[in-house]
Each structure stands twice: as C-alpha cells, then as structure tokens.
mmCIF file of C-alpha atoms in Angstrom:
data_model
loop_
_atom_site.group_PDB
_atom_site.id
_atom_site.type_symbol
_atom_site.label_atom_id
_atom_site.label_comp_id
_atom_site.label_asym_id
_atom_site.label_seq_id
_atom_site.Cartn_x
_atom_site.Cartn_y
_atom_site.Cartn_z
ATOM 1 C CA MET A 1 13.446 87.441 41.837
ATOM 2 C CA GLN A 2 11.008 87.481 38.954
ATOM 3 C CA GLY A 3 7.478 86.318 39.893
ATOM 4 C CA LEU A 4 8.249 86.135 43.497
ATOM 5 C CA GLY A 5 5.366 87.387 45.668
ATOM 6 C CA PHE A 6 5.333 85.864 49.058
ATOM 7 C CA GLY A 7 2.874 88.246 50.339
ATOM 8 C CA ASN A 8 0.365 86.868 48.078
ATOM 9 C CA GLN A 9 1.414 83.326 48.523
ATOM 10 C CA LYS A 10 2.774 83.261 44.921
ATOM 11 C CA ILE A 11 6.034 81.959 43.445
ATOM 12 C CA GLY A 12 7.013 82.306 39.833
ATOM 13 C CA ILE A 13 10.577 81.641 38.668
ATOM 14 C CA GLY A 14 13.453 80.535 40.846
ATOM 15 C CA LEU A 15 12.404 77.999 43.444
ATOM 16 C CA ASP A 16 11.435 74.315 43.324
ATOM 17 C CA SER A 17 7.854 74.780 42.257
ATOM 18 C CA CYS A 18 5.643 77.661 41.033
ATOM 19 C CA VAL A 19 2.813 78.551 43.310
ATOM 20 C CA ILE A 20 -0.020 80.285 41.405
ATOM 21 C CA PRO A 21 -3.216 81.557 43.172
ATOM 22 C CA LEU A 22 -6.186 80.232 41.203
ATOM 23 C CA ARG A 23 -9.398 82.220 40.264
ATOM 24 C CA PHE A 24 -11.228 80.045 42.969
ATOM 25 C CA ASP A 25 -10.735 81.452 46.578
ATOM 26 C CA GLY A 26 -8.248 79.650 48.711
ATOM 27 C CA LEU A 27 -6.850 77.476 46.069
ATOM 28 C CA SER A 28 -3.405 77.489 44.398
ATOM 29 C CA LEU A 29 -1.740 75.619 41.641
ATOM 30 C CA VAL A 30 1.683 74.189 42.632
ATOM 31 C CA GLN A 31 3.468 72.765 39.583
ATOM 32 C CA THR A 32 6.965 71.764 38.577
ATOM 33 C CA THR A 33 8.836 70.017 35.677
ATOM 34 C CA ASP A 34 12.238 68.345 35.202
ATOM 35 C CA PHE A 35 14.012 65.963 32.916
ATOM 36 C CA PHE A 36 17.528 64.574 32.297
ATOM 37 C CA TYR A 37 19.619 61.921 30.695
ATOM 38 C CA PRO A 38 19.739 58.352 32.170
ATOM 39 C CA LEU A 39 22.609 57.850 34.658
ATOM 40 C CA VAL A 40 22.125 54.240 35.751
ATOM 41 C CA ASP A 41 22.113 50.990 33.836
ATOM 42 C CA ASP A 42 18.629 49.656 34.564
ATOM 43 C CA PRO A 43 15.932 51.427 32.645
ATOM 44 C CA TYR A 44 13.179 50.545 35.095
ATOM 45 C CA VAL A 45 15.248 51.968 37.915
ATOM 46 C CA MET A 46 15.921 55.071 35.829
ATOM 47 C CA GLY A 47 12.141 55.506 35.318
ATOM 48 C CA LYS A 48 11.556 55.503 39.118
ATOM 49 C CA ILE A 49 14.387 57.978 39.721
ATOM 50 C CA ALA A 50 13.059 60.387 37.133
ATOM 51 C CA CYS A 51 9.566 60.246 38.715
ATOM 52 C CA ALA A 52 10.911 60.710 42.209
ATOM 53 C CA ASN A 53 13.079 63.514 41.115
ATOM 54 C CA VAL A 54 10.162 65.474 39.565
ATOM 55 C CA LEU A 55 7.918 64.878 42.712
ATOM 56 C CA SER A 56 10.619 66.096 45.010
ATOM 57 C CA ASP A 57 9.981 69.670 43.894
ATOM 58 C CA LEU A 58 6.433 69.413 45.187
ATOM 59 C CA TYR A 59 7.654 67.717 48.345
ATOM 60 C CA ALA A 60 10.127 70.612 48.942
ATOM 61 C CA MET A 61 7.011 72.797 49.278
ATOM 62 C CA GLY A 62 5.403 70.427 51.807
ATOM 63 C CA VAL A 63 2.993 69.245 49.159
ATOM 64 C CA THR A 64 2.294 65.527 49.701
ATOM 65 C CA GLU A 65 -0.574 64.921 47.354
ATOM 66 C CA CYS A 66 0.105 65.157 43.568
ATOM 67 C CA ASP A 67 -3.147 65.406 41.464
ATOM 68 C CA ASN A 68 -1.625 64.559 38.119
ATOM 69 C CA MET A 69 1.689 63.885 36.328
ATOM 70 C CA LEU A 70 2.736 64.086 32.740
ATOM 71 C CA MET A 71 5.608 62.192 31.509
ATOM 72 C CA LEU A 72 8.211 63.501 29.029
ATOM 73 C CA LEU A 73 10.165 61.031 27.036
ATOM 74 C CA GLY A 74 12.873 61.298 24.504
ATOM 75 C CA VAL A 75 13.599 58.147 22.605
ATOM 76 C CA SER A 76 17.020 58.001 21.234
ATOM 77 C CA SER A 77 17.186 58.000 17.476
ATOM 78 C CA LYS A 78 20.455 55.922 17.872
ATOM 79 C CA PHE A 79 18.562 52.944 19.573
ATOM 80 C CA THR A 80 18.291 49.763 17.565
ATOM 81 C CA GLU A 81 14.776 48.304 17.285
ATOM 82 C CA LYS A 82 15.510 45.863 20.027
ATOM 83 C CA GLU A 83 17.034 48.460 22.269
ATOM 84 C CA ARG A 84 13.935 50.658 21.978
ATOM 85 C CA ASP A 85 11.622 47.841 22.561
ATOM 86 C CA VAL A 86 13.302 46.706 25.658
ATOM 87 C CA ILE A 87 14.527 50.103 27.302
ATOM 88 C CA ILE A 88 11.579 52.282 26.694
ATOM 89 C CA PRO A 89 8.720 50.159 28.108
ATOM 90 C CA GLN A 90 10.836 49.554 31.242
ATOM 91 C CA MET A 91 11.509 53.278 31.741
ATOM 92 C CA ILE A 92 7.806 53.899 31.407
ATOM 93 C CA SER A 93 7.033 51.048 33.763
ATOM 94 C CA GLY A 94 9.442 52.378 36.498
ATOM 95 C CA PHE A 95 8.124 55.895 36.182
ATOM 96 C CA LYS A 96 4.503 54.572 36.545
ATOM 97 C CA GLN A 97 5.352 52.469 39.548
ATOM 98 C CA ALA A 98 6.883 55.524 41.369
ATOM 99 C CA ALA A 99 3.817 57.521 40.581
ATOM 100 C CA ILE A 100 1.620 54.745 42.145
ATOM 101 C CA GLU A 101 3.835 54.767 45.209
ATOM 102 C CA ALA A 102 3.283 58.542 45.507
ATOM 103 C CA GLY A 103 -0.505 57.996 45.255
ATOM 104 C CA THR A 104 -0.814 59.718 41.869
ATOM 105 C CA SER A 105 -1.243 58.730 38.238
ATOM 106 C CA ILE A 106 0.119 59.828 34.835
ATOM 107 C CA ASN A 107 -2.467 61.319 32.417
ATOM 108 C CA GLY A 108 -0.663 62.678 29.518
ATOM 109 C CA GLY A 109 2.670 63.634 28.328
ATOM 110 C CA GLN A 110 4.819 63.779 25.239
ATOM 111 C CA THR A 111 7.272 61.451 23.495
ATOM 112 C CA VAL A 112 9.722 62.567 20.759
ATOM 113 C CA LEU A 113 12.724 61.208 18.926
ATOM 114 C CA ASN A 114 15.981 62.795 20.136
ATOM 115 C CA PRO A 115 19.684 62.180 19.588
ATOM 116 C CA TRP A 116 19.936 61.136 23.284
ATOM 117 C CA CYS A 117 17.517 59.308 25.558
ATOM 118 C CA LEU A 118 15.606 61.603 27.988
ATOM 119 C CA ILE A 119 13.111 61.116 30.666
ATOM 120 C CA GLY A 120 11.261 63.496 33.033
ATOM 121 C CA GLY A 121 7.870 64.988 33.669
ATOM 122 C CA VAL A 122 5.474 67.472 35.099
ATOM 123 C CA ALA A 123 3.901 67.227 38.577
ATOM 124 C CA THR A 124 0.807 69.265 39.398
ATOM 125 C CA ALA A 125 -1.142 69.834 42.705
ATOM 126 C CA VAL A 126 -4.127 71.992 43.515
ATOM 127 C CA CYS A 127 -3.755 72.854 47.162
ATOM 128 C CA GLN A 128 -5.374 74.955 49.815
ATOM 129 C CA ASN A 129 -2.978 77.373 51.409
ATOM 130 C CA SER A 130 -2.562 75.077 54.470
ATOM 131 C CA GLU A 131 -1.201 72.336 52.247
ATOM 132 C CA PHE A 132 1.955 73.890 51.190
ATOM 133 C CA ILE A 133 4.781 75.620 53.152
ATOM 134 C CA MET A 134 6.332 78.964 51.769
ATOM 135 C CA PRO A 135 10.167 78.564 51.822
ATOM 136 C CA ASN A 136 10.797 81.961 53.240
ATOM 137 C CA ALA A 137 10.365 81.733 57.058
ATOM 138 C CA ALA A 138 13.936 80.695 58.461
ATOM 139 C CA GLU A 139 14.864 82.358 61.703
ATOM 140 C CA PRO A 140 18.257 82.790 63.462
ATOM 141 C CA GLY A 141 18.616 79.763 65.772
ATOM 142 C CA ASP A 142 16.983 77.288 63.369
ATOM 143 C CA VAL A 143 18.904 74.308 62.283
ATOM 144 C CA LEU A 144 19.344 72.564 58.817
ATOM 145 C CA VAL A 145 18.186 68.922 58.313
ATOM 146 C CA LEU A 146 19.092 66.865 55.312
ATOM 147 C CA THR A 147 17.027 63.689 54.520
ATOM 148 C CA LYS A 148 19.202 61.816 52.059
ATOM 149 C CA PRO A 149 23.025 61.311 51.767
ATOM 150 C CA LEU A 150 25.172 63.201 49.270
ATOM 151 C CA GLY A 151 27.358 61.553 46.695
ATOM 152 C CA THR A 152 25.056 60.116 43.913
ATOM 153 C CA GLN A 153 27.062 61.570 41.189
ATOM 154 C CA VAL A 154 30.305 60.319 42.561
ATOM 155 C CA ALA A 155 28.855 56.809 43.025
ATOM 156 C CA CYS A 156 27.509 56.613 39.419
ATOM 157 C CA ASN A 157 30.796 57.828 37.881
ATOM 158 C CA ALA A 158 32.902 55.420 40.095
ATOM 159 C CA HIS A 159 30.696 52.542 38.820
ATOM 160 C CA GLN A 160 31.204 53.659 35.333
ATOM 161 C CA TRP A 161 34.940 53.758 35.828
ATOM 162 C CA LEU A 162 34.961 50.348 37.341
ATOM 163 C CA GLU A 163 33.250 49.014 34.285
ATOM 164 C CA GLN A 164 35.680 50.755 31.894
ATOM 165 C CA ARG A 165 38.729 50.035 33.918
ATOM 166 C CA LYS A 166 40.734 52.943 32.415
ATOM 167 C CA ASP A 167 42.846 55.570 34.054
ATOM 168 C CA LYS A 168 40.310 57.007 36.517
ATOM 169 C CA TRP A 169 39.669 53.427 37.922
ATOM 170 C CA HIS A 170 43.347 52.954 38.487
ATOM 171 C CA LYS A 171 43.479 56.210 40.373
ATOM 172 C CA ILE A 172 40.909 55.121 42.920
ATOM 173 C CA LYS A 173 41.271 51.356 43.096
ATOM 174 C CA ALA A 174 43.947 51.598 45.851
ATOM 175 C CA ILE A 175 41.465 53.174 48.229
ATOM 176 C CA VAL A 176 38.245 51.584 47.253
ATOM 177 C CA SER A 177 37.417 48.007 46.454
ATOM 178 C CA GLU A 178 35.234 46.758 43.622
ATOM 179 C CA GLU A 179 32.639 45.482 46.150
ATOM 180 C CA GLU A 180 32.628 48.833 47.815
ATOM 181 C CA VAL A 181 31.954 50.711 44.513
ATOM 182 C CA GLU A 182 29.208 48.237 43.614
ATOM 183 C CA LYS A 183 27.683 48.654 47.124
ATOM 184 C CA ALA A 184 27.771 52.563 46.800
ATOM 185 C CA TYR A 185 26.254 52.523 43.333
ATOM 186 C CA HIS A 186 23.486 50.325 44.533
ATOM 187 C CA ASP A 187 22.976 52.461 47.642
ATOM 188 C CA ALA A 188 22.782 55.599 45.295
ATOM 189 C CA MET A 189 20.093 53.877 43.088
ATOM 190 C CA LEU A 190 18.064 53.098 46.144
ATOM 191 C CA SER A 191 18.420 56.645 47.507
ATOM 192 C CA MET A 192 17.548 58.260 44.142
ATOM 193 C CA ALA A 193 14.514 56.075 43.710
ATOM 194 C CA ARG A 194 13.120 56.812 47.078
ATOM 195 C CA LEU A 195 10.389 59.449 47.508
ATOM 196 C CA ASN A 196 10.711 62.452 49.764
ATOM 197 C CA ARG A 197 6.908 62.135 50.493
ATOM 198 C CA THR A 198 7.315 61.355 54.135
ATOM 199 C CA ALA A 199 9.973 63.964 54.766
ATOM 200 C CA ALA A 200 7.400 66.452 53.267
ATOM 201 C CA HIS A 201 4.574 65.212 55.501
ATOM 202 C CA LEU A 202 6.621 65.542 58.578
ATOM 203 C CA MET A 203 7.602 69.125 57.713
ATOM 204 C CA HIS A 204 4.081 70.149 58.628
ATOM 205 C CA GLN A 205 4.130 68.356 61.920
ATOM 206 C CA PHE A 206 7.473 69.825 63.075
ATOM 207 C CA GLN A 207 6.968 73.485 62.113
ATOM 208 C CA CYS A 208 9.157 73.659 59.042
ATOM 209 C CA HIS A 209 10.348 77.198 58.158
ATOM 210 C CA GLY A 210 11.190 76.324 54.608
ATOM 211 C CA ALA A 211 12.807 73.727 52.489
ATOM 212 C CA THR A 212 14.301 72.857 49.206
ATOM 213 C CA ASP A 213 15.412 69.607 47.368
ATOM 214 C CA VAL A 214 19.151 68.982 46.747
ATOM 215 C CA THR A 215 19.697 68.300 43.038
ATOM 216 C CA GLY A 216 21.947 69.603 40.187
ATOM 217 C CA PHE A 217 23.455 72.638 41.994
ATOM 218 C CA GLY A 218 24.749 70.517 44.936
ATOM 219 C CA ILE A 219 24.031 71.067 48.576
ATOM 220 C CA LEU A 220 25.791 74.409 48.597
ATOM 221 C CA GLY A 221 24.031 75.778 45.557
ATOM 222 C CA HIS A 222 20.598 74.874 46.742
ATOM 223 C CA ALA A 223 21.166 76.062 50.287
ATOM 224 C CA ASP A 224 22.350 79.392 48.946
ATOM 225 C CA ASN A 225 19.351 79.752 46.757
ATOM 226 C CA LEU A 226 17.025 78.949 49.597
ATOM 227 C CA ALA A 227 18.915 81.445 51.858
ATOM 228 C CA LYS A 228 18.355 84.247 49.275
ATOM 229 C CA GLN A 229 14.625 83.793 49.402
ATOM 230 C CA GLN A 230 14.163 84.381 53.192
ATOM 231 C CA LEU A 231 12.280 87.207 54.725
ATOM 232 C CA GLN A 232 14.743 87.759 57.510
ATOM 233 C CA GLU A 233 18.422 88.610 57.059
ATOM 234 C CA VAL A 234 19.821 85.080 57.662
ATOM 235 C CA SER A 235 22.489 82.815 56.354
ATOM 236 C CA PHE A 236 23.003 79.122 56.423
ATOM 237 C CA VAL A 237 26.164 77.596 57.805
ATOM 238 C CA ILE A 238 26.720 73.745 56.985
ATOM 239 C CA HIS A 239 29.001 71.854 59.394
ATOM 240 C CA ASN A 240 28.197 68.154 58.510
ATOM 241 C CA LEU A 241 28.088 66.276 55.153
ATOM 242 C CA PRO A 242 26.378 62.875 55.052
ATOM 243 C CA CYS A 243 27.815 61.046 52.164
ATOM 244 C CA ILE A 244 27.434 57.613 50.773
ATOM 245 C CA ASN A 245 30.116 55.463 52.176
ATOM 246 C CA LYS A 246 33.597 55.950 50.598
ATOM 247 C CA MET A 247 32.499 58.634 48.229
ATOM 248 C CA ALA A 248 34.348 61.295 50.152
ATOM 249 C CA ALA A 249 37.530 59.197 49.821
ATOM 250 C CA ILE A 250 37.091 58.939 46.058
ATOM 251 C CA THR A 251 36.522 62.613 45.635
ATOM 252 C CA LYS A 252 39.696 63.324 47.522
ATOM 253 C CA ALA A 253 41.644 60.865 45.391
ATOM 254 C CA CYS A 254 40.423 62.739 42.339
ATOM 255 C CA THR A 255 41.645 66.113 43.575
ATOM 256 C CA ASN A 256 38.099 67.133 44.416
ATOM 257 C CA LEU A 257 37.011 66.587 40.831
ATOM 258 C CA PHE A 258 33.374 66.421 41.848
ATOM 259 C CA GLY A 259 33.381 69.080 44.584
ATOM 260 C CA LEU A 260 31.577 66.862 46.955
ATOM 261 C CA LEU A 261 33.196 68.190 50.027
ATOM 262 C CA GLN A 262 32.857 71.783 48.678
ATOM 263 C CA GLY A 263 29.037 71.187 48.304
ATOM 264 C CA THR A 264 28.975 71.703 44.440
ATOM 265 C CA SER A 265 28.772 68.067 43.487
ATOM 266 C CA ALA A 266 25.528 67.548 41.557
ATOM 267 C CA GLU A 267 22.963 65.143 42.917
ATOM 268 C CA THR A 268 19.985 63.627 41.264
ATOM 269 C CA SER A 269 16.693 63.013 43.265
ATOM 270 C CA GLY A 270 18.470 64.161 46.443
ATOM 271 C CA GLY A 271 17.083 64.664 49.830
ATOM 272 C CA LEU A 272 15.220 67.626 51.257
ATOM 273 C CA LEU A 273 17.144 70.403 53.005
ATOM 274 C CA ILE A 274 14.752 71.655 55.712
ATOM 275 C CA CYS A 275 14.913 74.574 58.022
ATOM 276 C CA LEU A 276 13.406 73.675 61.492
ATOM 277 C CA PRO A 277 13.160 75.246 64.971
ATOM 278 C CA ARG A 278 16.102 73.875 66.973
ATOM 279 C CA GLU A 279 13.733 72.204 69.495
ATOM 280 C CA GLN A 280 11.957 70.333 66.725
ATOM 281 C CA ALA A 281 14.929 69.065 64.704
ATOM 282 C CA ALA A 282 16.005 66.034 66.639
ATOM 283 C CA LYS A 283 12.267 65.060 66.911
ATOM 284 C CA TYR A 284 11.966 65.313 63.200
ATOM 285 C CA CYS A 285 14.870 63.004 62.604
ATOM 286 C CA SER A 286 13.675 60.630 65.147
ATOM 287 C CA GLU A 287 10.177 60.475 63.609
ATOM 288 C CA ILE A 288 11.352 59.924 60.074
ATOM 289 C CA LYS A 289 13.471 57.038 61.253
ATOM 290 C CA LYS A 290 10.430 55.668 63.196
ATOM 291 C CA VAL A 291 8.343 55.976 60.082
ATOM 292 C CA GLU A 292 10.526 54.999 57.255
ATOM 293 C CA GLY A 293 13.554 53.452 58.937
ATOM 294 C CA HIS A 294 15.989 55.834 57.483
ATOM 295 C CA HIS A 295 18.310 58.344 59.157
ATOM 296 C CA ALA A 296 18.134 62.096 58.659
ATOM 297 C CA TRP A 297 20.841 64.404 59.807
ATOM 298 C CA ILE A 298 21.221 67.853 61.349
ATOM 299 C CA ILE A 299 23.870 69.372 59.193
ATOM 300 C CA GLY A 300 24.015 73.042 60.021
ATOM 301 C CA VAL A 301 22.598 76.244 61.517
ATOM 302 C CA VAL A 302 20.718 79.328 60.539
ATOM 303 C CA GLU A 303 22.321 82.584 61.829
ATOM 304 C CA LYS A 304 22.058 86.283 61.172
ATOM 305 C CA GLY A 305 23.683 87.225 57.984
ATOM 306 C CA PRO A 306 23.548 88.481 54.404
ATOM 307 C CA LYS A 307 21.251 85.735 52.851
ATOM 308 C CA VAL A 308 24.107 83.371 51.665
ATOM 309 C CA ALA A 309 25.114 79.802 52.481
ATOM 310 C CA ARG A 310 28.575 78.479 53.255
ATOM 311 C CA ILE A 311 30.259 75.302 54.340
ATOM 312 C CA ILE A 312 32.917 75.515 57.124
ATOM 313 C CA ASP A 313 36.400 74.950 56.181
ATOM 314 C CA LYS A 314 36.599 71.452 57.522
ATOM 315 C CA PRO A 315 33.259 69.938 57.614
ATOM 316 C CA ARG A 316 32.558 66.643 59.300
ATOM 317 C CA VAL A 317 31.899 63.881 56.799
ATOM 318 C CA ILE A 318 29.276 61.450 58.043
ATOM 319 C CA GLU A 319 29.569 58.059 56.165
ATOM 320 C CA VAL A 320 26.313 56.530 55.251
ATOM 321 C CA GLU A 321 25.211 53.054 54.013
ATOM 322 C CA THR A 322 22.181 51.079 53.172
ATOM 323 C CA THR A 323 21.674 48.004 55.341
ATOM 324 C CA ASP A 324 20.631 44.480 53.994
ATOM 325 C CA GLU A 325 17.075 45.471 55.125
ATOM 326 C CA GLY A 326 17.048 48.542 52.872
ATOM 327 C CA CYS A 327 17.384 51.200 55.782
ATOM 328 C CA VAL A 328 19.657 54.127 55.243
ATOM 329 C CA GLN A 329 21.865 54.732 58.259
ATOM 330 C CA THR A 330 25.130 56.331 59.561
ATOM 331 C CA VAL A 331 28.012 53.814 59.380
ATOM 332 C CA PRO A 332 28.706 52.764 62.883
ATOM 333 C CA ALA A 333 31.871 54.031 64.368
ATOM 334 C CA PRO A 334 34.638 51.410 65.046
ATOM 335 C CA ALA A 335 34.525 49.965 68.508
ATOM 336 C CA ALA A 336 37.193 51.275 70.826
ATOM 337 C CA GLY A 337 40.162 48.895 70.928
ATOM 338 C CA ASN A 338 38.702 46.593 68.413
ATOM 339 C CA PRO A 339 37.975 48.337 65.125
ATOM 340 C CA ALA A 340 36.874 45.136 63.408
ATOM 341 C CA VAL A 341 33.884 44.794 65.690
ATOM 342 C CA ALA A 342 31.836 47.638 64.096
ATOM 343 C CA LYS A 343 33.448 47.584 60.565
ATOM 344 C CA PRO A 344 30.605 47.692 57.969
ATOM 345 C CA VAL A 345 30.502 44.709 55.718
ATOM 346 C CA CYS A 346 29.507 45.121 52.087
ATOM 347 C CA PRO A 347 27.114 42.405 51.206
ATOM 348 C CA PRO A 348 27.560 40.594 47.962
ATOM 349 C CA PRO A 349 25.082 41.769 45.227
ATOM 350 C CA SER A 350 22.883 38.812 45.717
ATOM 351 C CA LYS A 351 22.040 39.906 49.240
ATOM 352 C CA MET A 352 21.709 43.638 48.755
ATOM 353 C CA PRO A 353 18.173 45.100 49.198
ATOM 354 C CA LYS A 354 16.270 44.381 46.099
ATOM 355 C CA LEU A 355 15.554 47.344 43.743
ATOM 356 C CA ILE A 356 15.555 45.717 40.342
ATOM 357 C CA HIS A 357 12.206 44.788 38.935
ATOM 358 C CA ASP A 358 10.962 41.403 37.725
ATOM 359 C CA GLY A 359 10.222 41.398 34.125
ATOM 360 C CA VAL A 360 12.284 41.822 30.879
ATOM 361 C CA THR A 361 15.893 40.793 31.481
ATOM 362 C CA ASP A 362 17.517 41.480 28.091
ATOM 363 C CA GLU A 363 20.850 43.133 28.749
ATOM 364 C CA VAL A 364 20.972 46.228 26.789
ATOM 365 C CA ASP A 365 23.508 48.861 27.690
ATOM 366 C CA ASP A 366 22.701 52.132 25.944
ATOM 367 C CA ARG A 367 25.356 54.223 27.643
ATOM 368 C CA SER A 368 27.631 54.043 24.564
ATOM 369 C CA GLN A 369 24.982 56.282 22.939
ATOM 370 C CA GLN A 370 24.754 58.634 25.816
ATOM 371 C CA PRO A 371 26.877 61.608 27.145
ATOM 372 C CA SER A 372 28.718 60.797 30.459
ATOM 373 C CA PRO A 373 26.648 61.628 33.469
ATOM 374 C CA GLY A 374 27.380 65.233 34.391
ATOM 375 C CA PRO A 375 25.658 67.850 36.548
ATOM 376 C CA GLN A 376 21.954 67.081 36.435
ATOM 377 C CA PHE A 377 20.279 70.482 36.554
ATOM 378 C CA SER A 378 16.824 70.911 38.158
ATOM 379 C CA ASN A 379 14.177 73.442 37.075
ATOM 380 C CA GLN A 380 15.598 75.878 39.562
#
C-alpha cells in the first residue's frame, strides 16, 4: 500500500487517517477528510452527521482529541434565496455543535457554489505515539466488536420511499408499517449523529489491536481493508450483523437491493469495527454500555488466513432499536409462550428521543435538487 510504513509509525494512503511523523521528536500529525451529499431532511442534523463522520476517521485510530477542524461546504446553485438562507446556516450550526461535543472547534474551511449541496470537513490532531493505535496488530483468537448498528442506507431510502409512495414503497409496505419506517429513520439519524469518541477512548483501556470505521464500503469492505493491513497472516470472519430494526426484512423484500446481509450496504457515520483480545471484548461492550448507555456487539473472530474478510453463509441478524431514552439496544426477544410481552413498541414521533434542534422551522425540502442517496464513500 503506497505510503504505508508501520515500522516508522507512518500511514499514507489507504486507511482511515494519515499518520505523518513531524519534525519534532515524538509527535505525529493524524489527519483525515471526508464529504458527501445530504441524506436526511433536516439540515441541522445533516451538519451533525457530517461532522461526526469526519471525526470517526480519527476515532478509528484511537485518537480522542481533535486539535482543529475545517468545514467544507458546497452551496447548491439551484437553491432559491430562501432555501439557501434557511438550509446553509442550519447545516453550519449542526456541524459546529457536533465539533463542540467532540471538544474541538472549527477554524477555517472553504465554501463554494456547486450544482449539488455538499458538506464535509477536515479533522486534524497532533499526537504523541501513545495517543493513537496503529491498525495492524490483530492476532488469531481476537474477536471483532461493532459499536453501531448497520442499516442506515436502508433506513434513509425506505423513508424516502414512504414519502414518495411509489412502486418501491408498495413492495415493502406489507412487511413494515409506516410507523416502523419512521422509527427506523429516526434511529438512523440518532446513530449517524452520535460520536465514536467514547468507543475510541475505551480502545486504549481494553488493548485494541486495530480498528476502522464502517462507512461507504459497508461492513465487509472495511473489514477486508483492515485485514489486508495486518502484520500477521490473519483473516476476519463475521458471524453476526446488528441491524436497525426491520431493515434486514426490507432488504430481503427488495431482493437484496442494498446488500445489507452481504455486508456491502453503504453506511454513513457508522460504528467502529474493533479487534480486541478475546478476554477483553465482553468487558469492552459492558463498559461502553455503562458509560454511554448503548450496546456494542461481538460480531466475529480473527483466525489464521490470507488477510481477507468474509461473512458466513447464514449470519445471525441482531435487531437493534433506540429506546425512548435514546439508548441503543438489542430488541428484546419475545417471551416464551407470550410473544406480545416483549414485542418492541414503536413510539409516536412526538415521544421519540429528541434530535431535532430548536431554531429555524421553515420547512424547506431540497431533495428534489439532489441525487438520490447512494453509497457514501469515505476517504479510504
């Protein structure tokens, strides 16, 4: 891989962030960039998602402190003046708020006119060697942990189909209700806007052997890329797929249109895929639940092999939902003999965890000016 030099603690092209030794002894520059089209209705939330997505590349390296961010913004030339004056300030505000939550700030960037709206940024950290984790030390016997559920692309597209009420909605409406689609879309927004900072911090505590974030190439694509970087001859085998509730059923009804169960469905601002020693994995999941209130899942194993990743033929799908309190958890299994007891209830939108901001409420939908959400490619 061009620019790869693990012996010198250097990474160029090919992983989540570049790691460049500085001319000052013991310090390295860790830096990343990413941008994409909006994929949710609310511009403030989209700003938060874009910022969280950029920062995830640092977090995948175990870097928890970002020294500076730049914002990259493409203002659609097709916006009316009113659309521009409502949408752009809210996107900027959401991006800024996520940066504040991450303990960093935005000092610079670039804004251009563009046929389509774009948002993204650059995240930079100056680190001592102990502050980042090289993603190359997986060993046979390690296990794979995932910190956010899959299915964000499916949820966003299903919500768009619900609003359009055309052929694709008619294909799935027999297996999923309108309320379940709205709930999944809301859960996806909450997930994408959540920072992976705690997950990165705990990587140090529980002896992480390497990690990546799951974004545009899907869980399998990113797992395969990470496997190829390992020093030892190891492969990753994925057995479990935590998915936003009902998204697996939707992808099956669409004849695997998204590739969710094959691991190729694009994610935006997804979780961290982490290699941990077997004896540390359960402790890691327990600690992240204690600190954040969210579940993480052991999804696979590391074994001797030719540095590739694969998903078993019939992976176990773990249904995941966000509770009224905003905690991400596995959907409880139906109680024996009384399935109704543990059946999850989708709260009405008014009772869902709050994510939408206070402020401008003009309803401006710019998606007619945008391409349909497709695979969101990261800087990998």
